[in-house]
Coordinates of N, CA and C in Angstrom, one line a residue:
M25 N 52.9 -20.7 38.7 CA 53.6 -20.8 37.5 C 54.8 -19.9 37.6
T26 N 56.0 -20.4 37.3 CA 57.2 -19.6 37.4 C 57.5 -18.9 36.1
A27 N 58.4 -17.9 36.1 CA 58.7 -17.2 34.9 C 59.4 -18.1 33.9
L28 N 60.2 -19.1 34.4 CA 60.9 -20.0 33.5 C 60.0 -20.9 32.8
S29 N 58.9 -21.3 33.4 CA 58.0 -22.3 32.8 C 57.3 -21.8 31.5
S30 N 57.3 -20.5 31.3 CA 56.7 -20.0 30.0 C 57.8 -19.9 28.9
I31 N 59.0 -20.2 29.2 CA 60.1 -20.1 28.2 C 60.3 -21.5 27.7
P32 N 60.4 -21.7 26.4 CA 60.7 -23.1 25.8 C 62.0 -23.7 26.4
F33 N 62.0 -25.0 26.6 CA 63.1 -25.7 27.2 C 64.4 -25.4 26.4
S34 N 64.4 -25.3 25.1 CA 65.6 -25.1 24.3 C 66.1 -23.7 24.6
L35 N 65.3 -22.7 24.8 CA 65.8 -21.3 25.1 C 66.2 -21.3 26.6
Q36 N 65.6 -22.0 27.5 CA 66.1 -22.1 28.9 C 67.5 -22.6 28.9
T37 N 67.7 -23.6 28.1 CA 69.1 -24.3 28.0 C 70.1 -23.2 27.5
V38 N 69.8 -22.6 26.5 CA 70.8 -21.6 25.9 C 71.0 -20.4 26.9
L39 N 70.0 -19.9 27.5 CA 70.1 -18.8 28.5 C 70.9 -19.2 29.7
L40 N 70.6 -20.4 30.2 CA 71.4 -20.9 31.4 C 72.9 -21.1 31.0
L41 N 73.1 -21.7 29.8 CA 74.5 -21.9 29.4 C 75.2 -20.6 29.2
A42 N 74.5 -19.6 28.7 CA 75.2 -18.3 28.5 C 75.5 -17.7 29.8
A43 N 74.6 -17.7 30.8 CA 74.9 -17.2 32.1 C 76.0 -17.9 32.8
S44 N 76.0 -19.3 32.6 CA 77.1 -20.0 33.3 C 78.4 -19.7 32.6
N45 N 78.4 -19.4 31.4 CA 79.7 -19.1 30.7 C 80.2 -17.7 31.1
V46 N 79.4 -16.8 31.5 CA 79.9 -15.5 32.0 C 80.7 -15.8 33.3
F47 N 80.1 -16.6 34.2 CA 80.8 -17.0 35.4 C 82.1 -17.8 35.2
M48 N 82.0 -18.7 34.2 CA 83.1 -19.5 33.9 C 84.3 -18.7 33.4
T49 N 84.0 -17.8 32.5 CA 85.0 -16.9 31.9 C 85.6 -16.0 33.0
I50 N 84.8 -15.5 33.8 CA 85.4 -14.7 34.9 C 86.3 -15.5 35.9
A51 N 85.8 -16.7 36.2 CA 86.6 -17.6 37.0 C 87.9 -18.0 36.4
W52 N 87.9 -18.3 35.1 CA 89.1 -18.8 34.5 C 90.1 -17.7 34.1
Y53 N 89.6 -16.5 33.8 CA 90.4 -15.5 33.2 C 90.4 -14.1 34.0
G54 N 89.4 -13.9 34.8 CA 89.3 -12.6 35.5 C 90.5 -12.4 36.5
H55 N 91.0 -13.4 37.0 CA 92.1 -13.3 38.0 C 93.4 -12.7 37.3
L56 N 93.5 -12.9 36.0 CA 94.7 -12.4 35.2 C 94.8 -10.9 35.3
K57 N 93.6 -10.2 35.5 CA 93.7 -8.8 35.6 C 93.5 -8.3 37.1
N58 N 92.4 -8.9 37.7 CA 92.1 -8.4 39.1 C 93.0 -8.9 40.2
L59 N 93.5 -10.1 40.0 CA 94.3 -10.7 41.1 C 95.8 -11.0 40.6
A60 N 96.2 -10.2 39.7 CA 97.5 -10.5 39.0 C 98.7 -10.5 40.1
T61 N 98.6 -9.7 41.1 CA 99.7 -9.7 42.1 C 99.5 -10.6 43.3
S62 N 98.3 -11.2 43.3 CA 98.0 -12.1 44.4 C 98.7 -13.5 44.2
P63 N 98.9 -14.2 45.3 CA 99.5 -15.6 45.1 C 98.5 -16.4 44.3
W64 N 99.0 -17.4 43.6 CA 98.2 -18.2 42.7 C 97.1 -18.9 43.5
Y65 N 97.4 -19.3 44.7 CA 96.4 -20.1 45.5 C 95.2 -19.2 45.9
I66 N 95.4 -17.9 46.1 CA 94.3 -17.0 46.4 C 93.4 -16.9 45.2
A67 N 94.1 -16.7 44.0 CA 93.3 -16.6 42.8 C 92.6 -17.9 42.5
A68 N 93.2 -19.0 42.8 CA 92.5 -20.3 42.6 C 91.3 -20.5 43.5
L69 N 91.4 -20.1 44.8 CA 90.3 -20.2 45.7 C 89.1 -19.2 45.3
I70 N 89.5 -18.0 44.9 CA 88.4 -17.1 44.5 C 87.8 -17.6 43.2
S71 N 88.6 -18.1 42.3 CA 88.1 -18.6 41.0 C 87.2 -19.8 41.3
W72 N 87.6 -20.6 42.2 CA 86.8 -21.8 42.6 C 85.4 -21.4 43.1
G73 N 85.4 -20.4 43.9 CA 84.1 -19.8 44.4 C 83.2 -19.3 43.3
I74 N 83.8 -18.6 42.3 CA 83.1 -18.1 41.2 C 82.6 -19.3 40.3
A75 N 83.4 -20.3 40.2 CA 83.1 -21.4 39.3 C 81.9 -22.2 39.9
L76 N 81.7 -22.1 41.2 CA 80.5 -22.7 41.8 C 79.2 -22.2 41.2
A77 N 79.2 -20.8 41.0 CA 78.0 -20.2 40.4 C 77.8 -20.8 39.0
E78 N 79.0 -20.9 38.3 CA 78.9 -21.5 36.9 C 78.3 -22.9 36.9
Y79 N 78.7 -23.7 37.9 CA 78.1 -25.1 37.9 C 76.6 -25.1 38.3
L80 N 76.3 -24.1 39.2 CA 74.9 -24.1 39.6 C 73.9 -23.7 38.4
L81 N 74.5 -23.1 37.4 CA 73.7 -22.8 36.2 C 73.9 -23.8 35.1
Q82 N 75.1 -24.3 34.9 CA 75.4 -25.2 33.9 C 74.8 -26.6 34.0
V83 N 74.8 -27.1 35.2 CA 74.2 -28.4 35.5 C 72.7 -28.5 35.1
P84 N 71.9 -27.5 35.7 CA 70.5 -27.5 35.3 C 70.3 -27.2 33.8
A85 N 71.2 -26.4 33.2 CA 71.1 -26.2 31.7 C 71.2 -27.5 30.9
N86 N 72.2 -28.3 31.3 CA 72.5 -29.5 30.6 C 71.3 -30.5 30.9
R87 N 70.8 -30.6 32.1 CA 69.7 -31.5 32.4 C 68.5 -31.1 31.7
I88 N 68.2 -29.8 31.6 CA 67.0 -29.3 30.9 C 67.1 -29.6 29.4
G89 N 68.3 -29.3 28.9 CA 68.6 -29.5 27.5 C 68.5 -31.0 27.1
F90 N 69.0 -31.8 27.9 CA 69.0 -33.3 27.6 C 67.6 -33.9 27.8
Q91 N 67.1 -33.6 29.0 CA 65.9 -34.3 29.4 C 64.6 -33.7 28.9
Q92 N 64.5 -32.4 28.8 CA 63.3 -31.8 28.4 C 63.3 -31.3 26.9
A93 N 64.4 -30.7 26.5 CA 64.5 -30.1 25.2 C 64.9 -31.2 24.1
G94 N 65.5 -32.3 24.6 CA 65.8 -33.4 23.7 C 67.1 -33.2 22.9
F95 N 68.0 -32.4 23.4 CA 69.3 -32.2 22.8 C 70.1 -33.5 23.1
T96 N 71.0 -33.9 22.2 CA 72.0 -34.9 22.5 C 73.1 -34.3 23.3
V97 N 73.9 -35.2 23.9 CA 75.1 -34.7 24.6 C 76.1 -34.0 23.7
G98 N 76.2 -34.5 22.5 CA 77.1 -33.8 21.5 C 76.6 -32.4 21.1
Q99 N 75.3 -32.3 21.0 CA 74.7 -31.0 20.7 C 74.9 -30.0 21.8
L100 N 74.7 -30.5 23.1 CA 74.9 -29.6 24.2 C 76.4 -29.2 24.3
K101 N 77.3 -30.1 24.0 CA 78.7 -29.7 24.1 C 79.1 -28.6 23.0
I102 N 78.6 -28.8 21.8 CA 78.9 -27.8 20.7 C 78.2 -26.5 21.1
M103 N 77.0 -26.5 21.6 CA 76.3 -25.3 22.0 C 77.2 -24.6 23.1
Q104 N 77.7 -25.4 24.0 CA 78.5 -24.8 25.1 C 79.8 -24.1 24.5
E105 N 80.4 -24.8 23.5 CA 81.6 -24.2 22.9 C 81.3 -22.9 22.1
V106 N 80.2 -22.9 21.4 CA 79.8 -21.7 20.7 C 79.5 -20.5 21.6
I107 N 78.8 -20.8 22.7 CA 78.5 -19.8 23.7 C 79.8 -19.4 24.4
T108 N 80.7 -20.3 24.7 CA 81.9 -19.9 25.3 C 82.7 -18.9 24.4
L109 N 82.8 -19.2 23.1 CA 83.5 -18.2 22.3 C 82.7 -16.9 22.2
A110 N 81.4 -16.9 22.2 CA 80.6 -15.7 22.1 C 80.8 -14.8 23.4
V111 N 81.0 -15.5 24.5 CA 81.2 -14.8 25.8 C 82.7 -14.4 25.9
F112 N 83.6 -15.3 25.5 CA 85.0 -15.0 25.7 C 85.6 -13.8 24.9
V113 N 85.2 -13.7 23.7 CA 85.7 -12.7 22.8 C 85.5 -11.3 23.4
P114 N 84.2 -10.9 23.7 CA 84.0 -9.6 24.2 C 84.7 -9.4 25.6
F115 N 84.8 -10.5 26.4 CA 85.5 -10.4 27.7 C 87.0 -10.1 27.5
A116 N 87.6 -10.8 26.5 CA 89.0 -10.6 26.3 C 89.3 -9.2 25.7
V117 N 88.4 -8.8 24.8 CA 88.6 -7.5 24.2 C 88.3 -6.3 25.2
F118 N 87.2 -6.3 25.8 CA 86.8 -5.2 26.6 C 87.3 -5.2 28.1
F119 N 87.4 -6.4 28.7 CA 87.9 -6.5 30.1 C 89.4 -6.7 30.2
L120 N 89.9 -7.6 29.4 CA 91.3 -7.8 29.4 C 92.1 -7.0 28.5
K121 N 91.4 -6.2 27.7 CA 92.1 -5.3 26.7 C 93.0 -6.0 25.7
E122 N 92.6 -7.2 25.3 CA 93.3 -7.9 24.3 C 92.8 -7.4 22.9
P123 N 93.7 -7.4 21.9 CA 93.3 -6.9 20.6 C 92.3 -7.9 20.0
L124 N 91.3 -7.3 19.2 CA 90.4 -8.1 18.5 C 91.1 -8.6 17.2
K125 N 91.2 -9.9 17.1 CA 92.0 -10.5 16.0 C 91.0 -11.2 15.0
L126 N 91.5 -11.2 13.8 CA 90.8 -12.0 12.8 C 90.7 -13.4 13.1
D127 N 91.6 -13.9 13.9 CA 91.5 -15.3 14.3 C 90.2 -15.7 15.0
Y128 N 89.7 -14.8 15.7 CA 88.4 -15.0 16.4 C 87.3 -15.3 15.3
L129 N 87.3 -14.6 14.2 CA 86.4 -14.8 13.1 C 86.6 -16.2 12.6
W130 N 87.8 -16.6 12.3 CA 88.1 -17.9 11.8 C 87.6 -19.0 12.8
A131 N 87.9 -18.8 14.0 CA 87.4 -19.8 15.1 C 85.9 -19.9 15.0
A132 N 85.2 -18.7 14.9 CA 83.7 -18.7 14.9 C 83.2 -19.4 13.6
L133 N 83.9 -19.3 12.5 CA 83.5 -20.0 11.3 C 83.7 -21.5 11.5
C134 N 84.7 -21.9 12.2 CA 84.9 -23.3 12.5 C 83.7 -23.8 13.3
M135 N 83.3 -23.0 14.3 CA 82.2 -23.4 15.1 C 80.9 -23.5 14.3
V136 N 80.7 -22.6 13.4 CA 79.5 -22.8 12.5 C 79.5 -24.1 11.8
G137 N 80.7 -24.6 11.4 CA 80.8 -25.9 10.8 C 80.5 -27.0 11.8
A138 N 81.0 -26.8 13.0 CA 80.7 -27.8 14.1 C 79.2 -27.9 14.4
V139 N 78.6 -26.7 14.4 CA 77.1 -26.6 14.7 C 76.4 -27.4 13.5
Y140 N 76.8 -27.1 12.3 CA 76.1 -27.7 11.2 C 76.2 -29.3 11.3
F141 N 77.4 -29.8 11.5 CA 77.6 -31.2 11.6 C 76.9 -31.9 12.7
I142 N 76.9 -31.2 13.9 CA 76.3 -31.9 15.1 C 74.8 -31.8 15.1
F143 N 74.2 -30.8 14.4 CA 72.7 -30.7 14.3 C 72.1 -31.2 13.0
R144 N 72.9 -31.5 12.0 CA 72.3 -31.9 10.7 C 71.5 -33.2 10.8
S145 N 71.8 -34.1 11.7 CA 71.0 -35.3 11.7 C 69.8 -35.2 12.6
S146 N 69.5 -34.1 13.2 CA 68.3 -33.9 14.1 C 67.1 -33.9 13.3

């Protein structure tokens, strides 16, 4: 029995999506700080390598969520977007040193509405 088998499928989905989003955010935006002086194609190749880790987590997350947890594709997509915002904001503020803006709160409130509408018929 593996450690994952004792975790509910819905939580496995969320945890895998969160982990995949960490890699995705680093792949998409980490080069803006760490590889700022490198040629774009070097940043693209390194980002592509990091994105592979993201796919290795995201694909199983979506399969588990859809096949075992019973989420719809729309629900998986909205979950992904909410998790993306939850990972991106701290990354932007703490790693990229972007200012924390009230706009992030408004975006999060819009996401709450999206979650409500996509999950209300479940």
